[in-house]
Short mmCIF file of C-alpha atoms in Angstrom, two decimals:
data_model
loop_
_atom_site.label_atom_id
_atom_site.label_comp_id
_atom_site.label_asym_id
_atom_site.label_seq_id
_atom_site.Cartn_x
_atom_site.Cartn_y
_atom_site.Cartn_z
CA MET A 310 126.97 -11.94 -36.66
CA ASP A 311 128.32 -12.13 -40.37
CA LYS A 312 125.99 -14.62 -41.43
CA LEU A 313 123.30 -14.27 -44.00
CA LYS A 314 120.31 -14.40 -41.47
CA LEU A 315 118.16 -13.80 -44.78
CA LEU A 316 119.26 -17.41 -45.98
CA GLU A 317 118.23 -19.07 -42.96
CA GLU A 318 115.00 -17.36 -42.76
CA ARG A 319 114.18 -18.43 -45.88
CA ILE A 320 115.31 -22.36 -45.57
CA ARG A 321 113.60 -22.11 -42.06
CA GLU A 322 110.21 -20.78 -43.76
CA ASP A 323 110.45 -22.88 -47.22
CA GLY A 324 112.61 -25.61 -46.97
CA LEU A 325 111.71 -29.15 -46.63
CA VAL A 326 113.87 -31.91 -44.36
CA LEU A 327 112.95 -34.96 -46.36
CA SER A 328 114.60 -38.47 -45.09
CA GLY A 329 118.08 -39.08 -44.99
CA ASP A 330 118.92 -35.65 -43.97
CA VAL A 331 117.86 -34.19 -47.37
CA LEU A 332 117.38 -30.80 -47.41
CA LYS A 333 115.21 -29.67 -50.25
CA VAL A 334 115.29 -26.13 -51.12
CA ASN A 335 113.63 -26.02 -54.54
CA GLN A 336 111.16 -22.95 -53.72
CA PHE A 337 114.18 -20.51 -53.55
CA LEU A 338 117.63 -22.19 -54.88
CA ASN A 339 117.48 -25.55 -56.78
CA HIS A 340 114.10 -25.65 -59.39
CA GLN A 341 112.18 -22.00 -58.41
CA ILE A 342 115.22 -19.41 -57.87
CA ASP A 343 114.37 -15.95 -56.25
CA PRO A 344 116.95 -14.01 -57.79
CA ASP A 345 116.74 -11.17 -55.21
CA LEU A 346 117.48 -13.47 -52.96
CA MET A 347 120.82 -14.92 -54.83
CA TYR A 348 121.98 -11.70 -55.25
CA ALA A 349 121.99 -10.93 -51.89
CA LEU A 350 123.98 -14.36 -51.50
CA GLY A 351 126.30 -12.57 -54.30
CA GLN A 352 126.53 -9.16 -52.28
CA GLU A 353 127.53 -11.36 -49.14
CA PHE A 354 130.36 -13.61 -51.26
CA VAL A 355 131.54 -10.24 -52.00
CA ARG A 356 131.73 -8.61 -49.08
CA LEU A 357 133.68 -11.92 -47.57
CA TYR A 358 136.51 -12.00 -50.50
CA LYS A 359 136.70 -8.22 -51.12
CA GLU A 360 140.44 -8.34 -50.19
CA GLU A 361 141.36 -10.72 -52.94
CA SER A 362 141.59 -10.29 -56.30
CA ILE A 363 139.56 -12.65 -57.88
CA THR A 364 139.38 -13.16 -61.55
CA LYS A 365 137.27 -15.90 -62.11
CA ILE A 366 134.55 -17.63 -60.52
CA LEU A 367 133.92 -21.41 -60.89
CA THR A 368 130.63 -23.21 -60.32
CA VAL A 369 129.25 -26.43 -61.51
CA GLU A 370 126.04 -26.76 -63.22
CA SER A 371 122.84 -26.03 -62.90
CA SER A 372 122.36 -25.26 -59.41
CA GLY A 373 125.31 -23.61 -58.64
CA ILE A 374 124.88 -20.77 -62.02
CA ALA A 375 122.42 -18.46 -59.93
CA PRO A 376 124.43 -17.74 -56.88
CA ALA A 377 127.77 -18.05 -58.86
CA ILE A 378 126.52 -15.70 -61.78
CA MET A 379 125.20 -12.72 -58.81
CA THR A 380 128.75 -12.98 -57.45
CA GLY A 381 130.49 -12.57 -60.68
CA LEU A 382 128.30 -9.56 -61.96
CA ILE A 383 129.01 -7.30 -58.74
CA MET A 384 133.07 -8.64 -59.23
CA HIS A 385 132.50 -7.84 -62.67
CA VAL A 386 134.56 -11.90 -63.46
CA PRO A 387 133.67 -14.26 -65.91
CA VAL A 388 131.96 -17.24 -64.37
CA VAL A 389 132.41 -20.94 -65.55
CA PHE A 390 130.08 -23.58 -64.80
CA ALA A 391 131.69 -27.12 -65.24
CA LYS A 392 129.51 -29.43 -67.31
CA LYS A 393 128.28 -32.58 -66.27
CA GLN A 394 127.71 -34.32 -69.53
CA LYS A 395 129.76 -33.59 -72.53
CA SER A 396 128.65 -31.50 -74.94
CA ALA A 397 128.62 -32.60 -79.00
CA THR A 398 130.32 -28.95 -79.35
CA LEU A 399 132.63 -29.23 -76.36
CA ASP A 400 136.02 -29.96 -78.23
CA GLY A 401 139.98 -30.19 -77.96
CA GLY A 402 141.44 -30.14 -74.13
CA LEU A 403 139.18 -30.48 -71.19
CA TYR A 404 140.32 -30.59 -67.51
CA THR A 405 138.17 -33.30 -66.18
CA ALA A 406 137.45 -35.08 -62.68
CA LYS A 407 134.99 -37.45 -61.60
CA VAL A 408 132.19 -36.17 -58.88
CA TYR A 409 129.88 -39.39 -57.13
CA SER A 410 126.82 -37.54 -55.85
CA TYR A 411 124.88 -39.47 -52.80
CA THR A 412 121.88 -37.93 -53.35
CA LYS A 413 121.63 -39.04 -56.92
CA LYS A 414 123.48 -42.10 -56.69
CA VAL A 415 125.68 -42.05 -59.79
CA GLU A 416 129.09 -40.67 -60.63
CA ASN A 417 129.61 -37.66 -62.68
CA THR A 418 132.46 -36.77 -65.11
CA ILE A 419 132.70 -33.13 -64.66
CA SER A 420 134.62 -30.85 -67.44
CA VAL A 421 135.95 -27.19 -68.02
CA ASP A 422 137.35 -26.63 -70.96
CA GLU A 423 141.30 -25.77 -70.71
CA LYS A 424 140.54 -22.41 -72.75
CA PHE A 425 138.39 -21.31 -69.67
CA LEU A 426 141.11 -21.55 -66.68
CA ASN A 427 145.02 -21.02 -66.29
CA ALA A 428 147.68 -20.63 -63.62
CA ASN A 429 146.55 -16.71 -64.30
CA ASP A 430 143.64 -16.98 -62.62
CA ASN A 431 142.77 -16.20 -59.20
CA VAL A 432 139.64 -18.48 -58.32
CA LEU A 433 136.30 -18.64 -56.43
CA ILE A 434 134.58 -21.64 -56.22
CA ILE A 435 130.84 -21.11 -55.78
CA ASP A 436 127.93 -23.59 -55.59
CA ASP A 437 124.58 -23.88 -53.95
CA PHE A 438 124.95 -26.72 -51.65
CA LEU A 439 127.82 -28.41 -49.55
CA ALA A 440 127.51 -31.75 -48.35
CA ASN A 441 129.56 -34.63 -48.77
CA GLY A 442 131.91 -31.94 -50.77
CA GLN A 443 132.40 -34.10 -53.67
CA ALA A 444 131.12 -31.19 -56.09
CA VAL A 445 133.59 -29.10 -55.15
CA ASN A 446 136.48 -31.79 -54.46
CA GLY A 447 136.45 -32.04 -57.94
CA LEU A 448 136.47 -28.31 -58.62
CA LEU A 449 139.05 -28.09 -56.79
CA ASP A 450 140.69 -31.01 -58.69
CA ILE A 451 139.91 -29.18 -61.99
CA CYS A 452 141.98 -25.96 -61.20
CA GLU A 453 144.93 -27.78 -59.51
CA LEU A 454 144.88 -29.67 -63.12
CA ALA A 455 144.82 -25.45 -64.62
CA LYS A 456 147.23 -25.19 -62.51
CA ALA A 457 145.16 -21.88 -61.16
CA GLN A 458 145.08 -20.81 -57.77
CA VAL A 459 142.00 -21.17 -55.65
CA ILE A 460 141.44 -18.35 -53.11
CA GLY A 461 138.58 -20.00 -51.46
CA VAL A 462 135.44 -21.55 -51.55
CA GLY A 463 131.90 -19.74 -51.21
CA ILE A 464 128.58 -21.87 -50.68
CA ALA A 465 125.03 -21.26 -49.90
CA ILE A 466 124.17 -23.84 -47.85
CA GLU A 467 126.74 -26.06 -45.38
CA LYS A 468 125.49 -29.21 -43.84
CA SER A 469 127.64 -29.09 -41.33
CA PHE A 470 127.58 -32.24 -40.10
CA GLN A 471 129.06 -33.95 -43.07
CA THR A 472 132.10 -34.50 -44.53
CA GLY A 473 132.18 -31.89 -47.01
CA ALA A 474 133.66 -28.97 -45.25
CA GLU A 475 136.75 -30.69 -43.16
CA LEU A 476 137.52 -32.01 -46.67
CA ILE A 477 138.14 -28.47 -47.92
CA LYS A 478 139.72 -27.23 -44.98
CA LYS A 479 141.89 -30.06 -45.18
CA ARG A 480 143.62 -29.30 -48.60
CA GLY A 481 144.10 -25.97 -47.28
CA VAL A 482 141.14 -24.05 -48.95
CA ARG A 483 139.51 -21.01 -47.27
CA LEU A 484 135.66 -21.84 -47.11
CA GLU A 485 132.39 -19.41 -46.51
CA SER A 486 129.17 -20.98 -45.74
CA LEU A 487 126.41 -18.39 -45.71
CA ALA A 488 123.84 -21.06 -43.57
CA ARG A 489 125.56 -23.97 -41.65
CA ILE A 490 122.97 -26.29 -40.66
CA SER A 491 124.28 -28.37 -37.83
CA SER A 492 121.45 -30.93 -37.75
CA PHE A 493 117.66 -31.51 -38.49
CA GLU A 494 115.12 -32.51 -36.12
CA GLY A 495 112.31 -34.10 -37.08
CA GLU A 496 111.00 -30.86 -39.84
CA LYS A 497 113.01 -28.70 -37.77
CA VAL A 498 116.69 -27.23 -38.96
CA HIS A 499 119.45 -26.66 -36.20
CA PHE A 500 122.09 -23.74 -37.68
CA ALA A 501 125.34 -23.68 -36.41
CA GLY A 502 125.46 -20.42 -33.70
CA ASP A 503 121.92 -21.42 -33.13
CA ALA A 504 121.10 -20.50 -29.13
CA GLU A 505 119.20 -23.81 -28.57
CA ASN A 506 122.46 -25.42 -29.95
CA ASP A 507 125.01 -23.74 -27.95
CA MET B 867 116.54 -0.66 -84.55
CA ASP B 868 115.89 -2.07 -80.95
CA LYS B 869 118.23 -4.99 -81.42
CA LEU B 870 121.45 -5.82 -79.37
CA LYS B 871 124.02 -4.71 -81.08
CA LEU B 872 126.16 -5.75 -78.19
CA LEU B 873 125.02 -9.28 -78.49
CA GLU B 874 125.77 -8.79 -82.07
CA GLU B 875 129.23 -7.33 -81.37
CA ARG B 876 130.22 -10.30 -79.35
CA ILE B 877 129.15 -12.94 -81.42
CA ARG B 878 130.95 -11.86 -84.40
CA GLU B 879 134.15 -11.53 -81.95
CA ASP B 880 134.12 -14.74 -79.67
CA GLY B 881 131.68 -16.86 -81.33
CA LEU B 882 133.00 -20.03 -83.28
CA VAL B 883 131.70 -21.38 -86.41
CA LEU B 884 131.53 -24.90 -86.57
CA SER B 885 130.42 -27.12 -89.01
CA GLY B 886 126.26 -28.30 -89.71
CA ASP B 887 125.91 -23.94 -88.85
CA VAL B 888 127.04 -24.43 -85.03
CA LEU B 889 127.54 -21.73 -83.28
CA LYS B 890 129.65 -22.15 -80.77
CA VAL B 891 129.33 -18.96 -77.65
CA ASN B 892 131.06 -20.93 -74.88
CA GLN B 893 133.26 -18.02 -74.43
CA PHE B 894 130.34 -15.94 -72.70
CA LEU B 895 127.22 -17.29 -72.55
CA ASN B 896 127.31 -21.47 -72.76
CA HIS B 897 129.97 -22.90 -70.64
CA GLN B 898 132.07 -19.29 -69.79
CA ILE B 899 128.83 -16.53 -68.78
CA ASP B 900 129.95 -12.65 -68.81
CA PRO B 901 127.45 -11.59 -66.51
CA ASP B 902 127.38 -8.18 -67.17
CA LEU B 903 126.46 -9.37 -71.22
CA MET B 904 123.75 -11.47 -69.32
CA TYR B 905 122.45 -8.22 -67.47
CA ALA B 906 122.00 -6.43 -70.37
CA LEU B 907 120.13 -9.13 -71.97
CA GLY B 908 117.93 -9.12 -69.32
CA GLN B 909 117.97 -5.01 -69.40
CA GLU B 910 116.57 -5.87 -72.73
CA PHE B 911 113.87 -8.13 -72.06
CA VAL B 912 112.46 -5.86 -69.39
CA ARG B 913 112.22 -3.43 -72.04
CA LEU B 914 110.21 -5.19 -74.32
CA TYR B 915 108.26 -6.90 -72.06
CA LYS B 916 107.60 -4.24 -69.80
CA GLU B 917 103.95 -3.56 -70.39
CA GLU B 918 102.91 -6.81 -69.30
CA SER B 919 102.80 -8.24 -65.80
CA ILE B 920 104.83 -11.27 -66.12
CA THR B 921 104.92 -13.34 -62.39
CA LYS B 922 107.17 -15.88 -63.59
CA ILE B 923 110.22 -16.69 -65.70
CA LEU B 924 110.39 -20.16 -67.15
CA THR B 925 113.32 -21.20 -69.14
CA VAL B 926 115.16 -24.79 -69.15
CA GLU B 927 118.70 -25.94 -67.37
CA SER B 928 121.93 -25.07 -67.92
CA SER B 929 122.34 -22.35 -70.42
CA GLY B 930 118.91 -20.54 -69.99
CA ILE B 931 119.58 -19.93 -66.05
CA ALA B 932 122.06 -16.94 -66.85
CA PRO B 933 120.23 -14.61 -68.80
CA ALA B 934 116.39 -15.79 -67.04
CA ILE B 935 117.72 -15.24 -63.94
CA MET B 936 119.08 -11.27 -64.59
CA THR B 937 115.22 -10.84 -66.43
CA GLY B 938 114.18 -12.07 -63.16
CA LEU B 939 116.09 -10.06 -60.95
CA ILE B 940 115.62 -7.01 -62.92
CA MET B 941 111.77 -7.81 -62.66
CA HIS B 942 111.52 -9.24 -59.09
CA VAL B 943 109.65 -11.87 -60.52
CA PRO B 944 110.59 -15.94 -59.34
CA VAL B 945 112.93 -17.94 -62.07
CA VAL B 946 111.41 -21.40 -62.67
CA PHE B 947 113.96 -23.70 -64.43
CA ALA B 948 112.94 -26.65 -65.89
CA LYS B 949 114.75 -29.90 -65.58
CA LYS B 950 116.06 -32.34 -67.55
CA GLN B 951 116.86 -35.14 -65.81
CA LYS B 952 114.65 -36.52 -62.79
CA SER B 953 115.95 -35.63 -59.56
CA ALA B 954 116.01 -38.53 -56.39
CA THR B 955 114.37 -35.34 -53.85
CA LEU B 956 111.93 -34.21 -56.93
CA ASP B 957 108.78 -36.00 -56.22
CA GLY B 958 104.96 -35.63 -56.12
CA GLY B 959 103.43 -33.81 -59.56
CA LEU B 960 105.64 -33.09 -62.61
CA TYR B 961 104.41 -30.91 -65.94
CA THR B 962 106.47 -32.60 -68.00
CA ALA B 963 107.42 -32.53 -71.95
CA LYS B 964 109.38 -34.55 -74.58
CA VAL B 965 112.55 -32.53 -75.91
CA TYR B 966 115.05 -33.37 -78.96
CA SER B 967 118.03 -31.70 -79.09
CA TYR B 968 119.24 -31.85 -82.61
CA THR B 969 123.15 -31.14 -81.47
CA LYS B 970 123.29 -33.63 -78.53
CA LYS B 971 121.12 -35.68 -80.81
CA VAL B 972 119.09 -37.27 -77.59
CA GLU B 973 115.46 -37.03 -76.48
CA ASN B 974 115.22 -35.58 -72.90
CA THR B 975 112.01 -35.30 -70.62
CA ILE B 976 112.04 -32.04 -69.63
CA SER B 977 109.72 -31.34 -66.52
CA VAL B 978 108.66 -28.97 -63.84
CA ASP B 979 106.98 -29.35 -60.50
CA GLU B 980 103.28 -28.82 -60.53
CA LYS B 981 104.04 -26.38 -57.46
CA PHE B 982 105.93 -24.11 -59.29
CA LEU B 983 103.69 -23.07 -62.21
CA ASN B 984 99.83 -22.43 -62.25
CA ALA B 985 96.51 -21.04 -64.30
CA ASN B 986 97.36 -17.56 -62.46
CA ASP B 987 100.98 -17.25 -63.67
CA ASN B 988 101.67 -14.83 -66.63
CA VAL B 989 105.14 -16.31 -67.92
CA LEU B 990 107.59 -14.57 -69.98
CA ILE B 991 109.77 -17.87 -71.73
CA ILE B 992 113.57 -17.10 -71.81
CA ASP B 993 116.19 -19.03 -73.33
CA ASP B 994 119.67 -18.98 -74.73
CA PHE B 995 119.35 -20.29 -78.50
CA LEU B 996 116.13 -21.01 -80.55
CA ALA B 997 117.13 -23.37 -83.35
CA ASN B 998 114.75 -25.76 -83.99
CA GLY B 999 112.90 -24.66 -81.28
CA GLN B 1000 112.45 -27.93 -79.43
CA ALA B 1001 112.94 -26.60 -75.85
CA VAL B 1002 110.88 -23.68 -76.32
CA ASN B 1003 108.25 -25.99 -77.84
CA GLY B 1004 108.51 -27.77 -74.57
CA LEU B 1005 108.14 -25.11 -72.25
CA LEU B 1006 104.90 -24.01 -73.68
CA ASP B 1007 103.88 -27.80 -73.76
CA ILE B 1008 104.82 -27.26 -70.05
CA CYS B 1009 102.60 -24.03 -69.84
CA GLU B 1010 99.64 -25.53 -71.38
CA LEU B 1011 99.63 -28.34 -68.77
CA ALA B 1012 99.78 -25.67 -66.06
CA LYS B 1013 97.00 -23.52 -67.85
CA ALA B 1014 99.19 -21.12 -67.12
CA GLN B 1015 99.07 -17.69 -69.84
CA VAL B 1016 102.29 -17.50 -71.93
CA ILE B 1017 102.99 -13.87 -72.18
CA GLY B 1018 106.01 -14.25 -74.57
CA VAL B 1019 109.33 -15.94 -75.12
CA GLY B 1020 112.68 -14.13 -75.03
CA ILE B 1021 115.50 -15.38 -76.65
CA ALA B 1022 119.11 -14.56 -76.81
CA ILE B 1023 120.18 -15.95 -79.98
CA GLU B 1024 117.82 -17.16 -83.11
CA LYS B 1025 119.04 -18.78 -85.86
CA SER B 1026 116.26 -16.83 -88.10
CA PHE B 1027 116.91 -19.95 -90.81
CA GLN B 1028 116.16 -22.98 -88.75
CA THR B 1029 112.56 -23.58 -88.13
CA GLY B 1030 112.24 -22.31 -84.42
CA ALA B 1031 110.98 -18.88 -84.99
CA GLU B 1032 107.90 -20.20 -87.22
CA LEU B 1033 106.62 -22.66 -84.53
CA ILE B 1034 106.64 -20.22 -82.00
CA LYS B 1035 104.90 -18.09 -83.98
CA LYS B 1036 102.63 -20.76 -85.48
CA ARG B 1037 101.99 -21.44 -81.90
CA GLY B 1038 100.04 -17.74 -81.24
CA VAL B 1039 103.12 -16.20 -79.51
CA ARG B 1040 104.90 -13.47 -79.38
CA LEU B 1041 108.91 -14.07 -79.69
CA GLU B 1042 111.14 -11.67 -79.08
CA SER B 1043 114.97 -12.79 -80.03
CA LEU B 1044 118.33 -10.00 -79.63
CA ALA B 1045 120.06 -11.44 -81.88
CA ARG B 1046 118.72 -12.92 -85.60
CA ILE B 1047 121.24 -14.45 -87.28
CA SER B 1048 120.36 -15.15 -90.67
CA SER B 1049 123.05 -17.19 -92.52
CA PHE B 1050 127.02 -18.54 -92.31
CA GLU B 1051 129.46 -18.09 -94.45
CA GLY B 1052 132.24 -20.05 -93.90
CA GLU B 1053 133.45 -18.17 -90.31
CA LYS B 1054 131.27 -15.12 -90.84
CA VAL B 1055 127.72 -14.94 -89.31
CA HIS B 1056 125.26 -12.74 -90.92
CA PHE B 1057 122.64 -11.38 -88.96
CA ALA B 1058 118.96 -10.27 -89.77
CA GLY B 1059 119.01 -6.92 -91.02
CA ASP B 1060 122.96 -6.54 -91.83
CA ALA B 1061 123.36 -4.31 -94.91
CA GLU B 1062 124.81 -6.73 -96.65
CA ASN B 1063 122.08 -9.05 -96.80
CA ASP B 1064 119.64 -6.69 -97.44
#
């Protein structure tokens, strides 16, 4: 019973299920953001990883930033967000990884400045969504390049019927997802552990 | 003396002045983020606008999100970030504005879903940087389209020698910038109000 019921309730209330198993949570996470909910997610990630000495939070722009920064605020550790586009003022050494977005049907190169991740870092990766796991996989690749130790992954919303969760576990990385969606049924969202799914 | 000395000190310590009057603050704001500093910025924006009834924070992805969400957290109001790219799951009515980035030399269209901004909103616009003011100008255009009332603008770092501050004031909008850079001298940053500039 350590799941964040608050988030599940919010998904039921304000999430929109679109065709192709797309869940739109623009109302509180991806476009409009509820800062108090994000803080609650941060508290939950901190609770789940409280035994670990985390030195850095890693996420990817843009929607990962809100839950990541709340986690960083409570832990008092820096948050690094991987960039999707090469910045005119990003120069020097970069760790890069390729990330394919199934939703947007484009391949992005994400990058992190070498200055902000190294072999002394114990990293907690935070992201808003886990579906096919491509973004998290890219962040794990970047941590490998930096020789940083990955303590685990924290996800707000996992679509457990897609391949991302398995991909992360196969890489031997601890995964904690606060809301785990087992299926969509029309406009209804079923969560892993719901009585009706048991 | 209501300026945030903490931010000025951090700019002096960790900011990098590049050619073309570019200030790189990747170490604590634009790529790696210091959550505690962002929270302090949020507290300062809340203090500056405490007389106002703000219903929504508006910013633009990605670097505006961190200071905006801390402000929203303290005020307990939602944060909306304008998107730079059309999302596959953004559909329906959008408010859009054109924004030219002098740093990246590209024109972006930024957009906000009509659902998240309307005539009942009292908006505080927050962004990390103010230079030529194009991003804030676009956000002001979007508020006009939404018929939302703009209470003011809160900026972390203003380059006061560029045209943005004047542009906002000409539109009749209150502007509060926490660090105001009056000039660069080699690698040194001068702030408005520094003894050496008086």
